[in-house]
Tab-separated table of C-alpha atoms and ligand atoms in Angstrom:
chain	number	residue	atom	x	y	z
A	588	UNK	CA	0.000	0.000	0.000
A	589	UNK	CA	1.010	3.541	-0.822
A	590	UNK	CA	0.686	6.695	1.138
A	591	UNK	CA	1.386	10.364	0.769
A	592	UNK	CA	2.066	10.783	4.403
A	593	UNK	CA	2.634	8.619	6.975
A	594	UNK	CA	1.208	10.249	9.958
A	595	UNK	CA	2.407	8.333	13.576
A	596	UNK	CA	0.071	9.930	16.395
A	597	UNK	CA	-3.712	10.677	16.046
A	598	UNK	CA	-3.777	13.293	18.706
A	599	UNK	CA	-4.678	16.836	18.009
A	600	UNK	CA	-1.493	17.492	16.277
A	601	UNK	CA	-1.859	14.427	14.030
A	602	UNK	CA	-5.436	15.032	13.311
A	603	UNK	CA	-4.858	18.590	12.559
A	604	UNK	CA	-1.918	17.918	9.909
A	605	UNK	CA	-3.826	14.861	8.409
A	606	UNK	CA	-7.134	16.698	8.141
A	607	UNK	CA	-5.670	19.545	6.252
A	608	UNK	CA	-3.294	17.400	3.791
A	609	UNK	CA	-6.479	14.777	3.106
A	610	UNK	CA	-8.509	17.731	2.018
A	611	UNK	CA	-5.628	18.715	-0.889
A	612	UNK	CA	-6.120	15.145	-2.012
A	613	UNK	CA	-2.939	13.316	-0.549
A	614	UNK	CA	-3.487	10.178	0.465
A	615	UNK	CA	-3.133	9.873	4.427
A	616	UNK	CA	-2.614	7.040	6.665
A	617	UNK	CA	-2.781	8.192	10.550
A	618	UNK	CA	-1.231	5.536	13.175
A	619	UNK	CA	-1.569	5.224	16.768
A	620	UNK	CA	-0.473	2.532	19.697
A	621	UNK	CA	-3.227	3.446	21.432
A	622	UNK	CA	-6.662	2.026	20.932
A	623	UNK	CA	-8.220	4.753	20.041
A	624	UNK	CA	-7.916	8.282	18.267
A	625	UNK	CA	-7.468	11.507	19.853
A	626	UNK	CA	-4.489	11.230	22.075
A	627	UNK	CA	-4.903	12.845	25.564
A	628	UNK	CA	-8.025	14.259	24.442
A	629	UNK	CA	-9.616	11.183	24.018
A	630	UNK	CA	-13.037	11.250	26.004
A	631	UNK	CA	-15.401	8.535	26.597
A	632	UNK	CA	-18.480	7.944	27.996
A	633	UNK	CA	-18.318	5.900	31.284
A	634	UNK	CA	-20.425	2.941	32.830
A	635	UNK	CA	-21.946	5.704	34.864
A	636	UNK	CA	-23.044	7.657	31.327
A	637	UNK	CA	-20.434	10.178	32.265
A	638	UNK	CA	-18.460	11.809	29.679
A	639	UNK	CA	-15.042	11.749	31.345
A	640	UNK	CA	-11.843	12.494	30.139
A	641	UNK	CA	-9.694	9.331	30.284
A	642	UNK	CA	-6.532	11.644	29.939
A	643	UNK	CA	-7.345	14.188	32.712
A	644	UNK	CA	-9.403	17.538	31.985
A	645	UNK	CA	-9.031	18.823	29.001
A	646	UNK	CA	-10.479	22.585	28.994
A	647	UNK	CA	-10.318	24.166	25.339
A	648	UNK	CA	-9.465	28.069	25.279
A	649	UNK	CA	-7.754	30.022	22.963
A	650	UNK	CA	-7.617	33.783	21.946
A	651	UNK	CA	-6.975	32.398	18.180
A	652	UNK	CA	-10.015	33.324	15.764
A	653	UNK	CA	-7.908	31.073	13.007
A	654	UNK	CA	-7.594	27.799	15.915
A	655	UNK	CA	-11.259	28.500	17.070
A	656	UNK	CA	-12.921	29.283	13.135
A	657	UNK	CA	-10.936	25.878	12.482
A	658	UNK	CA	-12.156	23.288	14.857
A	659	UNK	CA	-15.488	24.904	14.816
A	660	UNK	CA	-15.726	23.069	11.393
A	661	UNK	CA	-15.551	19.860	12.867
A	662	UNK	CA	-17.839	19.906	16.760
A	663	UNK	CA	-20.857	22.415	17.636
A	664	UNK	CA	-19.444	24.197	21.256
A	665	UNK	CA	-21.298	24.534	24.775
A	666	UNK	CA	-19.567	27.940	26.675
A	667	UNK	CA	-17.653	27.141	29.927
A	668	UNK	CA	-15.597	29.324	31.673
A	669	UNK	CA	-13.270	27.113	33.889
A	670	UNK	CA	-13.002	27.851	37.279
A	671	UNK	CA	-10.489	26.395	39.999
A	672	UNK	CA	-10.302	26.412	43.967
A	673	UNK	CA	-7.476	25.527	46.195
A	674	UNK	CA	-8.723	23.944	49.362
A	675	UNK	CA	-6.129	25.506	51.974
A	676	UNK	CA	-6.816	26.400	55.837
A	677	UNK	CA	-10.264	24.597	55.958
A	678	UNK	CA	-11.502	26.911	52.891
A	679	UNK	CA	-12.085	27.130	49.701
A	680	UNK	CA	-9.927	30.076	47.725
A	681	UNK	CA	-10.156	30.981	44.607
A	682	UNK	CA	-7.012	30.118	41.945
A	683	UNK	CA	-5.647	32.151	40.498
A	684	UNK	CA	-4.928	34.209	43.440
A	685	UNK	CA	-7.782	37.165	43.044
A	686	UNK	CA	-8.560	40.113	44.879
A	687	UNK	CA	-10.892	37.339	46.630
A	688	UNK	CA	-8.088	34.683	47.841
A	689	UNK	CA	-6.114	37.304	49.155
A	690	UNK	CA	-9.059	38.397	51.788
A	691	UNK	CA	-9.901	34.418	52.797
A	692	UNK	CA	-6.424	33.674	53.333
A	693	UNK	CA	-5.862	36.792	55.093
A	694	UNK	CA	-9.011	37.738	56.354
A	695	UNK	CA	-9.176	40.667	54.983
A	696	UNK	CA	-11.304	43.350	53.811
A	697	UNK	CA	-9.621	44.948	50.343
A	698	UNK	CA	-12.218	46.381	48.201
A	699	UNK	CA	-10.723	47.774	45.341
A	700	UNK	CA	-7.845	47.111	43.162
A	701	UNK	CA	-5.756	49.206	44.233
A	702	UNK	CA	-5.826	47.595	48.153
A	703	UNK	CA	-5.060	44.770	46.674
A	704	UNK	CA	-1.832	46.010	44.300
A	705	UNK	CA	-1.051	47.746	47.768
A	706	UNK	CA	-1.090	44.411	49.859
A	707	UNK	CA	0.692	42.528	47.266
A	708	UNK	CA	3.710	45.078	46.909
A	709	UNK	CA	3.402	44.738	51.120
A	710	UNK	CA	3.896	40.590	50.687
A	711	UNK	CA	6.164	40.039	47.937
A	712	UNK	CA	9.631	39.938	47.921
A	713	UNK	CA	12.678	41.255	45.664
A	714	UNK	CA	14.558	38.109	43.909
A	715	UNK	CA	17.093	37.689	41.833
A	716	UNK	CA	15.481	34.601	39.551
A	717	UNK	CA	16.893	31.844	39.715
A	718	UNK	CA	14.246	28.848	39.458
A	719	UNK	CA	10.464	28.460	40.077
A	720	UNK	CA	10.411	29.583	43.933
A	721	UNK	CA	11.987	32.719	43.278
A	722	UNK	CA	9.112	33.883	40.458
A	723	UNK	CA	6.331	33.052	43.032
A	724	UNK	CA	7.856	34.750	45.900
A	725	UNK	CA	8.671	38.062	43.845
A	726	UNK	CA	4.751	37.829	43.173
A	727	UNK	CA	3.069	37.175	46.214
A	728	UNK	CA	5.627	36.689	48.894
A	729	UNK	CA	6.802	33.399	51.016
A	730	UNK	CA	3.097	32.433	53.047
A	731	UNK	CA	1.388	31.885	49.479
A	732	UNK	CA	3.766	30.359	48.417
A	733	UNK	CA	4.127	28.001	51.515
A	734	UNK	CA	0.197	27.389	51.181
A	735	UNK	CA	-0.613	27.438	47.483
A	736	UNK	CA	2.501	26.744	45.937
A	737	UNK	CA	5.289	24.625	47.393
A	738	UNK	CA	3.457	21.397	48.284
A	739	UNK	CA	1.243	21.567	44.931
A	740	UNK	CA	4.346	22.193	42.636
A	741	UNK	CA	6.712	19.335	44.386
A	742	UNK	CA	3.408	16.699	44.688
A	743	UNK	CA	3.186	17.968	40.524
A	744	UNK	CA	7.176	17.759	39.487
A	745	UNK	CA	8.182	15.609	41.742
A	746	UNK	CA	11.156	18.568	42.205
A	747	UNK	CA	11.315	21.028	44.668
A	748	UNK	CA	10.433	24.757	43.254
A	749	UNK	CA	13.965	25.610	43.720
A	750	UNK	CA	15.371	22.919	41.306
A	751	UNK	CA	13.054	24.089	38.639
A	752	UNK	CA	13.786	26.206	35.769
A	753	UNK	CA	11.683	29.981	36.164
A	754	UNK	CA	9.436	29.087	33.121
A	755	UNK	CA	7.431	26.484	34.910
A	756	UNK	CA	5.760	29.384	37.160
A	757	UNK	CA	6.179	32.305	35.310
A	758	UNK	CA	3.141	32.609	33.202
A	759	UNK	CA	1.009	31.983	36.806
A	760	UNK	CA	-0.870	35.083	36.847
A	761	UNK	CA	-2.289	37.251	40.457
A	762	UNK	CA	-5.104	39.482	40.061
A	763	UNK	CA	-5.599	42.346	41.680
A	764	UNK	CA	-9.703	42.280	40.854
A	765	UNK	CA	-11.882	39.807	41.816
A	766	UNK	CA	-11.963	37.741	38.443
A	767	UNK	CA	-12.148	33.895	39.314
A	768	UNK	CA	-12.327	32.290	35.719
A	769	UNK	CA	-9.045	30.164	35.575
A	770	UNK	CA	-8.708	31.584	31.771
A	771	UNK	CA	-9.161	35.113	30.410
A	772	UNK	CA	-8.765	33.639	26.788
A	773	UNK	CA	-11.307	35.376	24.188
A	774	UNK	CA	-13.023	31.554	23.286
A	775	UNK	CA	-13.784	29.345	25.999
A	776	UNK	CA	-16.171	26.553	25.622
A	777	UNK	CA	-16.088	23.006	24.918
A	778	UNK	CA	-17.432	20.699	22.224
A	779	UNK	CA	-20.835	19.796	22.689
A	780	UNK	CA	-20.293	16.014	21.953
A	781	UNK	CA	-17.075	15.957	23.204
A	782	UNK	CA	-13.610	16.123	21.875
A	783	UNK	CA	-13.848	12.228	19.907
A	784	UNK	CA	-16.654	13.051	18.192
A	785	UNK	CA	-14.910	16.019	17.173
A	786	UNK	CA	-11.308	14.402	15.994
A	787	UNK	CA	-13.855	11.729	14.592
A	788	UNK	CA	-15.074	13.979	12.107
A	789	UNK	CA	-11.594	15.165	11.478
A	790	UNK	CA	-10.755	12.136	10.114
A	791	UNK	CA	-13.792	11.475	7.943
A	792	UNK	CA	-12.115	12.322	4.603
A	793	UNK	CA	-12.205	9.343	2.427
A	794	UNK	CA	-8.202	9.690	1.981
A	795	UNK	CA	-7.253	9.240	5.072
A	796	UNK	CA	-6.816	5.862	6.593
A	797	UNK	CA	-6.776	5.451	10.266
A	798	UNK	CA	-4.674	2.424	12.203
A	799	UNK	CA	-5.399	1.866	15.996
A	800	UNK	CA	-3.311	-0.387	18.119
A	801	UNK	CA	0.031	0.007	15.829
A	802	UNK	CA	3.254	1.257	17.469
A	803	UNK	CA	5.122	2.985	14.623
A	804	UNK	CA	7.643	0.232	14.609
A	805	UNK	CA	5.811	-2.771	14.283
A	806	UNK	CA	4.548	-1.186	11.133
A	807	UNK	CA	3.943	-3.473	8.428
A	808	UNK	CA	7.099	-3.413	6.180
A	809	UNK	CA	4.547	-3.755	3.071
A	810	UNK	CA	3.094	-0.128	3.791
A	811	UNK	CA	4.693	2.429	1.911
A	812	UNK	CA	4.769	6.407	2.380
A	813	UNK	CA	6.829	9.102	0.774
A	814	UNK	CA	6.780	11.538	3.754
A	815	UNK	CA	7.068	11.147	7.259
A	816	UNK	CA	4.884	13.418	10.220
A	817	UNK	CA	5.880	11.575	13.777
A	818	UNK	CA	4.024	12.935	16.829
A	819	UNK	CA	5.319	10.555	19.446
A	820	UNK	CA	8.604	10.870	21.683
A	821	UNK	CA	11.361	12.056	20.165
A	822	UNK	CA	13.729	9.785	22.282
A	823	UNK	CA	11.978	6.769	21.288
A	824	UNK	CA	12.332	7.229	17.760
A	825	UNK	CA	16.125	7.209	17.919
A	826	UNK	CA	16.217	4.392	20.474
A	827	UNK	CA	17.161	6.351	23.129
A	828	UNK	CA	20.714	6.505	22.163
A	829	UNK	CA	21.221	9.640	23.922
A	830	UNK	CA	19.386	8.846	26.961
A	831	UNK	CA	15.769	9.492	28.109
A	832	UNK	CA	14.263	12.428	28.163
A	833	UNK	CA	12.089	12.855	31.794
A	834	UNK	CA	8.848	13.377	31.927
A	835	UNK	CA	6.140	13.372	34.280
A	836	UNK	CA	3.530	10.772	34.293
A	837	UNK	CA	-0.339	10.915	36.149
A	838	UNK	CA	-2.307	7.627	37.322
A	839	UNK	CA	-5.860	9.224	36.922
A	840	UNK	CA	-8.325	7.385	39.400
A	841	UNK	CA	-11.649	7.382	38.695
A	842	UNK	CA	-14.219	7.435	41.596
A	843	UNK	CA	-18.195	6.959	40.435
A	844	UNK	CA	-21.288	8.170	42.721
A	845	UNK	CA	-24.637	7.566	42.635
A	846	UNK	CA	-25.770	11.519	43.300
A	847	UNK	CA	-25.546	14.429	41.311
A	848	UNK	CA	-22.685	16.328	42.610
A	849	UNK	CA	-19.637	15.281	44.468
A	850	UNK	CA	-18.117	18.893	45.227
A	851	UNK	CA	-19.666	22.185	44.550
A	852	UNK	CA	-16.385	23.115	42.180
A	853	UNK	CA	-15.410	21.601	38.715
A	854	UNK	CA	-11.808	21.644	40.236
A	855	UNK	CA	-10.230	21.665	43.192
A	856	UNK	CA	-6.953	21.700	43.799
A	857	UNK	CA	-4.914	20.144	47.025
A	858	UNK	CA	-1.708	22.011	47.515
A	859	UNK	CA	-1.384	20.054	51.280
A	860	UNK	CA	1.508	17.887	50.791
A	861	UNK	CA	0.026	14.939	53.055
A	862	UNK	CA	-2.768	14.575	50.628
A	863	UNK	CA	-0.984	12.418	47.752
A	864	UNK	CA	-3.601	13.583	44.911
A	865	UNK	CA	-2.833	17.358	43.621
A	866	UNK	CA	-6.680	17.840	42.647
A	867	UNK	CA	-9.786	16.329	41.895
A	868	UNK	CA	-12.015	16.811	38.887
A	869	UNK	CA	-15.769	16.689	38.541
A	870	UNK	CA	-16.494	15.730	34.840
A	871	UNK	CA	-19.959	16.975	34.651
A	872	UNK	CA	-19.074	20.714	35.376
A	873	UNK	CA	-16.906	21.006	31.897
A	874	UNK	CA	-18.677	19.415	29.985
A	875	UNK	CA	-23.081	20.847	31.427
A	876	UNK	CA	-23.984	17.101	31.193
A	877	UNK	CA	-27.348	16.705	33.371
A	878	UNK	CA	-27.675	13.485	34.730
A	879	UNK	CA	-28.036	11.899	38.346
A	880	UNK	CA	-25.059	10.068	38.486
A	881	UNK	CA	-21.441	12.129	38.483
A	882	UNK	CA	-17.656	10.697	37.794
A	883	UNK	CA	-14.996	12.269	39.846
A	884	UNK	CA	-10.857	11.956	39.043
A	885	UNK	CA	-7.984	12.078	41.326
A	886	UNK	CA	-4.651	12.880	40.409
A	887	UNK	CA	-1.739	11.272	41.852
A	888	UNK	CA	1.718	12.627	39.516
A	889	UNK	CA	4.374	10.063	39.231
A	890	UNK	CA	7.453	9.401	37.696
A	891	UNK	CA	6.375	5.850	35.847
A	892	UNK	CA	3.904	5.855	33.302
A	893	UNK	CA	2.941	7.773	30.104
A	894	UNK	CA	4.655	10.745	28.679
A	895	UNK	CA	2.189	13.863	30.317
A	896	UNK	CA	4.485	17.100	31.152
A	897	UNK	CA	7.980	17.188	29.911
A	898	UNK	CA	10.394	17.991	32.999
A	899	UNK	CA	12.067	21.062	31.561
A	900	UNK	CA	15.584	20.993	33.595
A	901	UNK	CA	18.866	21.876	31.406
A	902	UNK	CA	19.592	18.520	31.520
A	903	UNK	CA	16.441	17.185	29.357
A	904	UNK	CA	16.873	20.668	27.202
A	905	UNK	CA	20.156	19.621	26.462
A	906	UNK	CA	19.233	15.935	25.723
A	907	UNK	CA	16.552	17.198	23.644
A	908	UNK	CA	18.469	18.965	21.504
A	909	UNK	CA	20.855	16.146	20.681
A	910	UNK	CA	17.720	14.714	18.909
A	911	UNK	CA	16.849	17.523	17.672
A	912	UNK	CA	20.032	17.909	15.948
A	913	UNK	CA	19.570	14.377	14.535
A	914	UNK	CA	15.818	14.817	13.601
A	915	UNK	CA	16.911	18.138	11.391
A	916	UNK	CA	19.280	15.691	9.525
A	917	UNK	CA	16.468	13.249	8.104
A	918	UNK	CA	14.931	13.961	4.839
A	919	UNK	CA	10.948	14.174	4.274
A	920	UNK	CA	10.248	13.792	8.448
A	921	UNK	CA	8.790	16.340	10.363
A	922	UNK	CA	9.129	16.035	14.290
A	923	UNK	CA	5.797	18.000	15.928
A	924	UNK	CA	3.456	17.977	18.710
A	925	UNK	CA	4.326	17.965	22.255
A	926	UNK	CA	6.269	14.558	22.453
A	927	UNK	CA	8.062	15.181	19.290
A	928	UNK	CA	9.037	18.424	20.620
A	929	UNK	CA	9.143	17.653	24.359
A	930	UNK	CA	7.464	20.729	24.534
A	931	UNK	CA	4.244	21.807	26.571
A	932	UNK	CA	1.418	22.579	24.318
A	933	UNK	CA	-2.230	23.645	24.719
A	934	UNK	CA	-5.056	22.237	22.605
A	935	UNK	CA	-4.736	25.525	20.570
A	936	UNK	CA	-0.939	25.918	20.560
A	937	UNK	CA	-0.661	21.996	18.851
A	938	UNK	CA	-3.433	23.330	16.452
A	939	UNK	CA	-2.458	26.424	15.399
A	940	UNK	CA	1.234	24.835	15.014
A	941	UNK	CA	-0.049	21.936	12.792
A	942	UNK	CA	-1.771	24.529	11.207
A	943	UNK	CA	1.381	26.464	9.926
A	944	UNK	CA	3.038	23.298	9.244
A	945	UNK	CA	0.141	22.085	6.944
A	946	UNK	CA	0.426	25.278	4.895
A	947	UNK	CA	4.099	25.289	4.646
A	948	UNK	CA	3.651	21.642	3.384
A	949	UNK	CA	0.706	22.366	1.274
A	950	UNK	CA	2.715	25.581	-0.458
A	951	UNK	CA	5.627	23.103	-1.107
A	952	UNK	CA	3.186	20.870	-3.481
A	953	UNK	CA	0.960	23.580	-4.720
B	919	FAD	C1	-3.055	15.933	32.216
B	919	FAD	C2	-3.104	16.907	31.077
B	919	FAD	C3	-4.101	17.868	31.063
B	919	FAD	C4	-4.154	18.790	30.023
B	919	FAD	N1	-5.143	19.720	30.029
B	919	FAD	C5	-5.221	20.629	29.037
B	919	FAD	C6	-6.245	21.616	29.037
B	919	FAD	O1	-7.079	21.692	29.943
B	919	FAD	N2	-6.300	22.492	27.996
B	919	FAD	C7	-5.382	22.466	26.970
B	919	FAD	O2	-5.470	23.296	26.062
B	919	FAD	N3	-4.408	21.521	26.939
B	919	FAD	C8	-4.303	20.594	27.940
B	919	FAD	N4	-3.331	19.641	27.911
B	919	FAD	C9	-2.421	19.574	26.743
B	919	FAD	C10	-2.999	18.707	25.617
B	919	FAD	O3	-3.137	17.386	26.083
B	919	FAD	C11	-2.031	18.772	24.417
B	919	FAD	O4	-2.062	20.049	23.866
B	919	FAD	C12	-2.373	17.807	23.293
B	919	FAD	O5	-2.523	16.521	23.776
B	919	FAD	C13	-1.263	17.822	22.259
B	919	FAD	O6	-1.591	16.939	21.224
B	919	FAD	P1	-0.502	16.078	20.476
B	919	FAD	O7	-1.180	15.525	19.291
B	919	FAD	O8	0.731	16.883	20.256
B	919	FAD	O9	-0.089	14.943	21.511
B	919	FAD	P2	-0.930	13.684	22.046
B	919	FAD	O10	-2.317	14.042	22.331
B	919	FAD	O11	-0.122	13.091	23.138
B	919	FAD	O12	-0.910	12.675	20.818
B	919	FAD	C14	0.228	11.901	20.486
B	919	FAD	C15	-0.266	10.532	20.056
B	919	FAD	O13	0.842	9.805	19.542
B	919	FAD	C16	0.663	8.445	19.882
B	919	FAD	N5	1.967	7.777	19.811
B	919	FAD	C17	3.054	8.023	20.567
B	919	FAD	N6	4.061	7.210	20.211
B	919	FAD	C18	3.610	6.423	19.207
B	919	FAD	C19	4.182	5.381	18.425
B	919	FAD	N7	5.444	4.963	18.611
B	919	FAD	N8	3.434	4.777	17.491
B	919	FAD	C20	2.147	5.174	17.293
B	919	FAD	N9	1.547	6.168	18.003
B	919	FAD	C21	2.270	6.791	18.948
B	919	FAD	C22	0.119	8.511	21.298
B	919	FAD	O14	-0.543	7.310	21.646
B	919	FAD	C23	-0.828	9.703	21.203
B	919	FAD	O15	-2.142	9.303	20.907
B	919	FAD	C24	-3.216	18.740	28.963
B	919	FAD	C25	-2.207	17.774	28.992
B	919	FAD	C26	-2.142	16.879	30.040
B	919	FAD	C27	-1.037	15.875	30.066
């Protein structure tokens, strides 16, 4: 059999890249080891009739009119604004920290922005940067950090903030007003039927051909392709030969209750370092379902398991590179997505990069 592209990874990346060649008439065939489409955005419903998402929550928002016009061709939307607490000192607080988690945790009484821009320059402290505790601190000084930060980043990385590179907490934002939507993006919602119906659809073009269960090397030798798009782990392409690059795995546990709400949030988060889970999710919130049955998660970060968050220390940078030096060298492969480019992505980052690449691609054959 012949192909145009050989496509290794159906996740949003995958799906993106194959969508858009398949519609200028190449002649796709998408792979994964998994056994099913969608990669960590795979959804499902459960024996409860929950939609749940088997890969933790995944909450679409992007301020991209060209990622949002884009997958709105494939899934109708519901709007959700997401919306996180932190259960610290007995209460609930809102995250990120708001004009609102600065009174609960202080008991205190600031009313306008200003109060609060006036406490915060009263907490913070002046750092030199140096890694991940430093960027908190110079925000919002050592107690939030102590009760919002320190125990939910280590439980998360497995690292102490002080071992970790700046970038992990730099984009965490502090309001000054009392805004409690976890996102200020310009598009939040999330697809109506869920994000598998939605990559589904994606792949509905008659020429593209989609393989589940089928690691990329146990590829049948008869199956031919002139290009190459690989969305999987860079180190496991090349063997490993340099090493492994880290990352940071999740065992999701999945608790099911016979009422209609388990918690009054759709996420709260446990920065207490005694409790081994760093937050628990309640499906039904993200995604408006209505039923009398709901379908909690727990997450409990580890270092054995799937690929989820890339540990960015100079070490795995460094590593990375290597294999990025070796991936540059190979003709008519592209390396993308967020294992390919042990990078962190967002549902609309890995779009709106397959995106480009597709048109770059596309212009080359035009
Ligand atoms: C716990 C968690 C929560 C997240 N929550 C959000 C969120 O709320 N909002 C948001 O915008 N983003 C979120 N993300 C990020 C989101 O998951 C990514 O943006 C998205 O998954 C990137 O898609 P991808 O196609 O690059 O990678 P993936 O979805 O990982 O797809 C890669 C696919 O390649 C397959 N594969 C790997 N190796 C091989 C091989 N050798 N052979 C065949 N197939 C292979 C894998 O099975 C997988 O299906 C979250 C990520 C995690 C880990």
């Amino acid at each position: 059999m012949d192909y145009d592209f050989l496509i290794v990874g159906s996740g949003i990346s995958g799906c993106t890249i194959a969508e858009q060649l398949a519609s200028k008439s190449q002649k796709i065939l998408i792979i994964d080891k998994r056994n099913h489409i969608g990669g960590n955005l795979y959804d499902e419903y459960d024996q409860n009739n929950v939609l749940i998402h088997k890969y933790g929550p995944h909450i679409f928002h992007t301020n991209s009119k060209i990622v949002f016009d884009y997958l709105s061709k494939f899934t109708e939307w519901i709007k959700y604004e997401h919306k996180v607490v932190a259960f610290v000192d007995n209460k609930y607080v809102p995250i990120p920290i708001n004009r609102n988690t600065l009174n609960l945790i202080f008991n205190l009484n600031l009313k306008t922005d200003e109060e609060a821009t006036q406490y915060l320059n009263k907490i913070k402290e002046d750092k030199i940067i140096k890694n991940s505790r430093d960027v908190v601190i110079s925000k919002v000084g050592n107690e939030l950090y102590k009760k919002l930060f320190e125990g939910y980043t280590k439980k998360q990385w497995g690292i102490s903030p002080e071992n970790l590179l700046p970038e992990i907490t730099k984009r965490i934002p502090v309001r000054i007003n009392t805004d409690d939507r976890y996102f200020t993006d310009i598009y939040q919602y999330m697809p109506k039927n869920g994000y598998t119906a939605m990559i589904k659809k994606m792949l509905s073009n008659e020429n593209i051909t989609t393989l589940i269960n089928t690691d990329f090397k146990d590829l049948d030798k008869k199956i031919h392709y002139k290009n190459l798009i690989y969305t999987g782990p860079i180190d496991y392409f090349f063997d490993y030969k340099y090493g492994k690059l880290q990352y940071r795995s999740i065992i999701f546990e999945f608790e099911r209750y016979n009422k209609s709400h388990y918690q009054d949030y759709a996420v709260v988060n446990y920065p207490d370092e005694k409790v081994k889970y760093t937050r628990i999710t309640e499906f039904k919130y993200l995604t408006g379902q209505n039923i009398d049955k709901t379908t909690i998660v727990k997450e409990y970060p580890t270092n054995i398991g799937e690929e989820y968050y890339p540990i960015l220390t100079e070490a795995n940078i460094d590593l990375y590179k290597k294999y990025k030096l070796e991936a540059d060298k190979l003709p008519n492969t592209t390396f993308i997505g967020r294992l390919a480019e042990f990078k962190y992505y967002n549902i609309d980052q890995a779009v709106a990069s397959a995106l480009l690449l597709s048109k770059k691609i596309i212009k080359e054959f035009d």
